[in-house]
Amino acid sequence: MSGVWTVLLLWGVVFVPALSHGALVISREDSTPQGSDGATRLLKKRSTDNMEVEVYSVKVACKVASRFAHTVITSSALNKANSSQEVFFEVDLPKTAFITNFSMEIQGQTYTGEVKEKEKAKKQYEKAVSTGQTAGLVKASGRKMEKFSVSVNIAANSNVTFILTYEELLQRKLGQYEIMTRVKPKQLVQHFEIVADIYEPQGIAFLDAYGTFISNELLPLVEKTVTDKKAHISFCPTMDQQRKCPGCDGTLIDGDFLIKYDVNRAEALGDIQIVNGYFVHFFAPPDLPRVPKNVVFVIDRSGSMSGNKMHQTREAMLTILNDLHEDDYFGIVTFDHVISTWKESLTKATTENVSEAKGFVQTIQDNGYTDINGALMKAVDIMMKDKQAKKSTERSVSMIILLTDGMPNSGVSSTPQIQKNVRDAMGGNMSLFCLGFGNDVDYSFLDVMSRQNQGLARRIYEGSDATVQLQGFYKEVASPLLSEVDLHYPDNLVNSLTTSHYKQLFNGSEIVVAGRLTDNSLDNFLVEVFAKGPEEDFIVKGQASAQEWDILYPEQEYIFGDFTERLWAYLTIQQLLSMKETGTAEEKGNATAQALEMSLQYSFVTPLTSMVVTKPETDEEQEEPLIADKLTEDERQKAQRLGPVVPQMVGNSYMMPSSPTYFVDGDPHFMIELPEQEDALCFNIDDRPGTIFNLVRDQLAGILVNGQTIGDKKVAPDGKVNTYFGRFGIVHQGLGVRLEVTTHDITVSQDGKQAKLLWSDTASLKGANLDLQVTKDRSLTVTLRDSVRFVVILHKVWKQHPYHQDYLGFYTLDSHLLSPSVHGLLGQFYHGVQFEVRDMRPGEDPEKPDATMLVKGQELTVTRGWQRDFRWDVKNGENVPCWFIHSNGNGLIDGNHTDYIMSGLFKTV
């Protein structure tokens, strides 16, 4: 899309000598203040006190040819110890970049990655995991990055060199391109170097380079050489220049190195480059007047927006309203389960109207549920009435900007249905821009809906700068310059075009179109651009002419291979991946197949492919594959959620748990997930509020878990009495530990001492026998020494809800560590359950068939349904299909549910 660009981010290389093979290395998150994190201090202590692995070279080399960036990160380390050591390599790369190569050079032998179809690579990965080997993964890392992290065991007095390459098309945002290199070597490096070579045939208009960590003393080390069309930037501090102080081992190199630049734009037609049978057209004509816009702001005010989110939204809206031009028309829709408007029609952005709108914005209060469908339908209705009344100019640009933090749970709640309703209502007459606030929002739903309506989605991260993020996004779309932009090329001369029609071009952005020539010897063709301007049509025509390679790129060090072809391939794959999400069923299938084929052809690691690297075989290990993946947005969001289930360590890398999962959550819903059987069982327990049930009891291990139910505040109009777990008692007799967990706090008792943790804080409590981790208002992880782990999830309910109140969910991890005698409503399933399902037939609900289940020597009638697993999404949950056992689980559980009722929270009878 025009108006969208990508910040290029690189992460500095981190080598950490492990204390022993398989040691867990924990690194600090982006948002943690420097110096405040115990994990960071641990890393620094390791890397300064144990210098048996020396990192002697770190080089980041970025070449940019016509906005296409090719980055190579090379780092070398030497194991100076008399025994083998584990060496770690970590680098953060832009989440819009594609890894194209990774290799390791060890003792004169090179181990190179091979890009394979993701499913084939996954099988290889799972085979390695099943034998306890190491598998390297790409993980989410911060707002704009994902972390590539691998490790390798190096023999005594040997060295290793890691080489990672990735590519990305830089996108223009607010009038500039930006390359940001995040450098955190964590120790002094003998040869440290950041080098960037930029070549832009249009000419470089301006360029700036600086570092957040660079003091006045280091500033002269930033060397810039900028001529008309090329730039060379370097930063190469010596070891002494890297030191925090004379004689100390601490390094100053800790922060961001940034390069910002733009190119000259003299031609209205833009710049067209033809090289080796491929062309690329950069279109961002200079000196265009802005087009008036019609904009409706649709603001979520549901209960989940309470507190800081609502405050930041109001603050951002006040600034955004100030930035409206007087020839713009605007409206405001606010929504929870009720839809409200500032005015029933669009209003001209005069000083008086803007002032009145600000007053309205300041009165917005959070409340109720989330009716996204109703709110968008209202916004479209306002926009269409304005068009019919012809209040605004015919050449204006119409857009709706939606801000929400949650899932639709009022009105139409089916997200595919909402997408269809919005697409039908808009009819291609306006654009939709969606801002997803926070990490609980269904971003995929918003992303697809935006692209279906010629807009884009952006995640707004919770944090002190959320107001700035909202304002920044608005600036990107605040000044449309052209609408209905069509770029035409001769059909008989050009094929395999990337998208060549854009709904609008925004100030400070750029449209990029690439294609393939039917004849490689073709050296010119006609290019035409048609668009609507504020007062008249924009029409420009011109001849695109091929230039000799050595004339276009006179100095070979500024280019890399057939970059125009790779630029075309990169852009094509990105757009096919978008079509894979937004097109018809046939379009999705074709786009997926084509994107996969091109990803393999050009060795791009995309969401459809993985890079497999075979590690060297050692005396201690068999050869182990490493898998480099490309995260989808859903995968990235799940990884970034502060969820309670932490990925398990396999060797030195993370994998998601694939073992059975047992939990109780909701009303209360008991769930047994069995991945090996690709199925799940579930049942409910209905009893009066206040009942205490035994969930887990292991007499040999001395573990007891009981839960007490609570009811709604009052009986709902339909007369149904909902019950949930509101209190848990956890006992480990051997360790002398007792925990009481309520919806308000966590009380810990051990050896006559007592401590209390509050849900309102993120906190931890560590002892020799016990480790508690509280994530604020979300989850509690309980780890008992040499035993099981439990996770308790807190569900926060809108305080003014007429019926519901806060409740708890209970999940078990590492349940295989308990003895064979473990029992309880959950515990009895920890060592598996055998069942068979047959005779599937229609049920009362057409979407939920019935079947016969053979389990524990009985035949039960069961129903296919869904329950929610809240491990990843505490707020909305994830639907998991399961076979539902009726009548309080009778026939599946041993005995009757009343057999599990206890007389007290810490009682066994």
Coordinates of N, CA and C in Angstrom, one line a residue, residues 636-717:
R636 N 3.1 -14.2 16.0 CA 3.8 -13.2 16.7 C 3.0 -12.6 17.8
Q637 N 1.7 -12.4 17.6 CA 0.9 -11.9 18.7 C 0.8 -12.9 19.8
K638 N 0.6 -14.2 19.5 CA 0.6 -15.1 20.6 C 1.9 -15.1 21.4
A639 N 3.0 -15.0 20.7 CA 4.3 -15.0 21.4 C 4.5 -13.8 22.3
Q640 N 3.9 -12.7 21.8 CA 4.1 -11.4 22.6 C 3.1 -11.2 23.7
R641 N 2.0 -12.1 23.7 CA 1.1 -11.9 24.8 C 1.8 -12.3 26.1
L642 N 1.4 -11.7 27.2 CA 1.9 -12.1 28.5 C 1.1 -13.2 29.0
G643 N 1.1 -14.3 28.2 CA 0.3 -15.4 28.6 C 1.0 -16.3 29.7
P644 N 0.3 -17.2 30.3 CA 0.9 -17.9 31.4 C 1.8 -19.1 31.0
V645 N 1.5 -19.6 29.8 CA 2.2 -20.8 29.3 C 3.5 -20.4 28.6
V646 N 4.6 -20.7 29.2 CA 5.9 -20.3 28.6 C 6.4 -21.4 27.7
P647 N 6.9 -21.1 26.5 CA 7.4 -22.2 25.7 C 8.5 -23.1 26.4
Q648 N 8.5 -24.4 26.2 CA 9.4 -25.2 26.9 C 10.8 -25.2 26.2
M649 N 11.8 -25.4 27.0 CA 13.1 -25.5 26.5 C 13.4 -26.9 25.9
V650 N 13.9 -26.9 24.7 CA 14.4 -28.2 24.1 C 15.9 -27.9 23.8
G651 N 16.8 -28.5 24.5 CA 18.2 -28.2 24.4 C 18.4 -26.7 24.7
N652 N 18.7 -25.9 23.8 CA 18.9 -24.4 24.1 C 17.8 -23.6 23.4
S653 N 16.8 -24.2 22.8 CA 15.8 -23.4 22.1 C 14.4 -23.7 22.6
Y654 N 13.5 -22.9 22.1 CA 12.1 -23.0 22.6 C 11.3 -23.7 21.6
M655 N 10.3 -24.4 22.1 CA 9.3 -25.0 21.3 C 8.0 -24.9 22.1
M656 N 6.9 -24.9 21.4 CA 5.6 -24.9 22.1 C 5.2 -26.3 22.6
P657 N 4.6 -26.3 23.8 CA 4.3 -27.6 24.3 C 3.4 -28.4 23.5
S658 N 3.7 -29.7 23.3 CA 2.8 -30.6 22.5 C 2.3 -31.7 23.3
S659 N 2.6 -31.7 24.6 CA 2.1 -32.7 25.5 C 0.6 -32.4 25.8
P660 N -0.1 -33.4 26.4 CA -1.5 -33.2 26.8 C -1.6 -32.0 27.7
T661 N -2.8 -31.4 27.7 CA -3.1 -30.2 28.5 C -4.4 -30.5 29.3
Y662 N -4.3 -30.2 30.6 CA -5.5 -30.4 31.4 C -5.9 -29.1 32.1
F663 N -7.1 -28.7 32.0 CA -7.4 -27.4 32.7 C -8.9 -27.4 32.9
V664 N -9.3 -26.4 33.8 CA -10.6 -26.1 34.1 C -10.8 -24.6 34.0
D665 N -11.7 -24.1 33.3 CA -11.9 -22.6 33.2 C -13.4 -22.4 32.8
G666 N -13.8 -21.2 33.0 CA -15.2 -20.8 32.6 C -16.2 -21.3 33.6
D667 N -17.2 -22.0 33.1 CA -18.5 -22.1 33.8 C -18.8 -23.4 34.6
P668 N -18.0 -24.2 35.3 CA -16.6 -24.4 35.0 C -16.5 -25.5 33.9
H669 N -15.7 -25.3 32.9 CA -15.5 -26.2 31.8 C -14.2 -27.0 32.1
F670 N -14.3 -28.3 32.1 CA -13.1 -29.2 32.2 C -12.7 -29.6 30.8
M671 N -11.4 -29.5 30.6 CA -10.9 -29.9 29.2 C -9.6 -30.8 29.3
I672 N -9.6 -31.8 28.5 CA -8.5 -32.7 28.4 C -8.1 -32.7 26.9
E673 N -7.0 -31.9 26.6 CA -6.5 -31.9 25.2 C -5.4 -33.0 25.0
L674 N -5.6 -33.7 24.0 CA -4.7 -34.9 23.7 C -4.1 -34.7 22.3
P675 N -3.0 -34.0 22.2 CA -2.4 -33.7 20.8 C -2.1 -35.0 20.0
E676 N -1.6 -36.0 20.7 CA -1.2 -37.2 20.0 C -2.4 -37.8 19.3
Q677 N -3.6 -37.7 19.9 CA -4.8 -38.2 19.2 C -5.5 -37.1 18.4
E678 N -4.9 -35.9 18.4 CA -5.5 -34.8 17.7 C -7.0 -34.6 18.1
D679 N -7.3 -34.7 19.4 CA -8.6 -34.6 19.9 C -8.6 -34.0 21.3
A680 N -9.8 -33.8 21.8 CA -10.0 -33.3 23.2 C -11.3 -33.7 23.7
L681 N -11.4 -33.9 25.1 CA -12.6 -34.2 25.8 C -12.9 -33.1 26.7
C682 N -14.2 -32.8 26.9 CA -14.6 -31.8 27.8 C -15.9 -32.1 28.5
F683 N -16.1 -31.5 29.7 CA -17.4 -31.7 30.4 C -17.5 -30.5 31.4
N684 N -18.7 -30.3 31.8 CA -19.0 -29.2 32.8 C -19.4 -29.8 34.1
I685 N -19.2 -29.1 35.1 CA -19.7 -29.5 36.5 C -20.7 -28.4 36.9
D686 N -21.9 -28.8 37.1 CA -23.0 -27.9 37.6 C -23.3 -28.2 39.1
D687 N -23.2 -27.3 40.0 CA -23.5 -27.4 41.3 C -23.7 -26.1 41.9
R688 N -24.1 -26.0 43.2 CA -24.4 -24.7 43.8 C -23.2 -23.9 44.0
P689 N -23.2 -22.6 44.0 CA -22.0 -21.8 44.4 C -21.6 -22.1 45.8
G690 N -20.3 -22.0 46.0 CA -19.7 -22.3 47.3 C -19.2 -23.7 47.4
T691 N -19.5 -24.6 46.5 CA -19.0 -25.9 46.6 C -17.5 -26.0 46.3
I692 N -16.9 -26.9 47.1 CA -15.4 -27.1 47.0 C -15.2 -28.5 46.4
F693 N -14.5 -28.5 45.2 CA -14.2 -29.7 44.5 C -12.7 -30.0 44.6
N694 N -12.4 -31.3 44.7 CA -11.0 -31.7 44.6 C -10.6 -31.8 43.1
L695 N -9.6 -31.1 42.7 CA -9.1 -31.2 41.3 C -7.9 -32.1 41.1
V696 N -7.0 -32.1 42.1 CA -5.8 -32.9 42.0 C -5.5 -33.4 43.4
R697 N -5.2 -34.7 43.5 CA -4.7 -35.2 44.8 C -3.7 -36.4 44.5
D698 N -2.5 -36.2 45.0 CA -1.5 -37.2 44.8 C -0.9 -37.5 46.2
Q699 N -1.3 -38.6 46.8 CA -0.9 -38.9 48.2 C 0.6 -39.2 48.2
L700 N 1.1 -39.8 47.2 CA 2.6 -40.2 47.2 C 3.4 -38.9 47.1
A701 N 3.0 -38.0 46.3 CA 3.8 -36.7 46.1 C 3.4 -35.7 47.1
G702 N 2.3 -35.9 47.9 CA 1.9 -35.0 48.9 C 1.3 -33.7 48.4
I703 N 0.6 -33.8 47.2 CA 0.1 -32.6 46.5 C -1.5 -32.7 46.5
L704 N -2.1 -31.5 46.8 CA -3.5 -31.4 46.9 C -3.9 -30.0 46.2
V705 N -4.9 -30.1 45.3 CA -5.4 -28.9 44.8 C -7.0 -29.0 44.8
N706 N -7.6 -28.0 45.6 CA -9.0 -27.9 45.7 C -9.4 -26.6 45.1
G707 N -10.7 -26.5 44.6 CA -11.2 -25.3 44.1 C -12.6 -25.0 44.5
Q708 N -12.9 -23.8 44.9 CA -14.3 -23.4 45.4 C -15.0 -22.6 44.3
T709 N -16.2 -22.9 44.1 CA -17.0 -22.2 43.0 C -17.6 -20.9 43.6
I710 N -17.9 -20.0 42.7 CA -18.6 -18.8 43.0 C -19.7 -18.6 42.0
G711 N -20.8 -17.9 42.3 CA -21.8 -17.7 41.4 C -21.9 -16.3 40.8
D712 N -22.8 -16.0 39.9 CA -23.0 -14.6 39.4 C -23.5 -13.7 40.6
K713 N -23.4 -12.4 40.4 CA -23.9 -11.5 41.4 C -25.4 -11.7 41.6
K714 N -26.1 -12.0 40.6 CA -27.6 -12.3 40.7 C -28.0 -13.2 39.6
V715 N -29.1 -13.8 39.7 CA -29.6 -14.7 38.7 C -30.0 -13.9 37.5
A716 N -29.6 -14.4 36.3 CA -29.9 -13.7 35.1 C -31.4 -13.9 34.7
P717 N -31.9 -13.1 33.8 CA -33.3 -13.2 33.5 C -33.8 -14.5 33.0

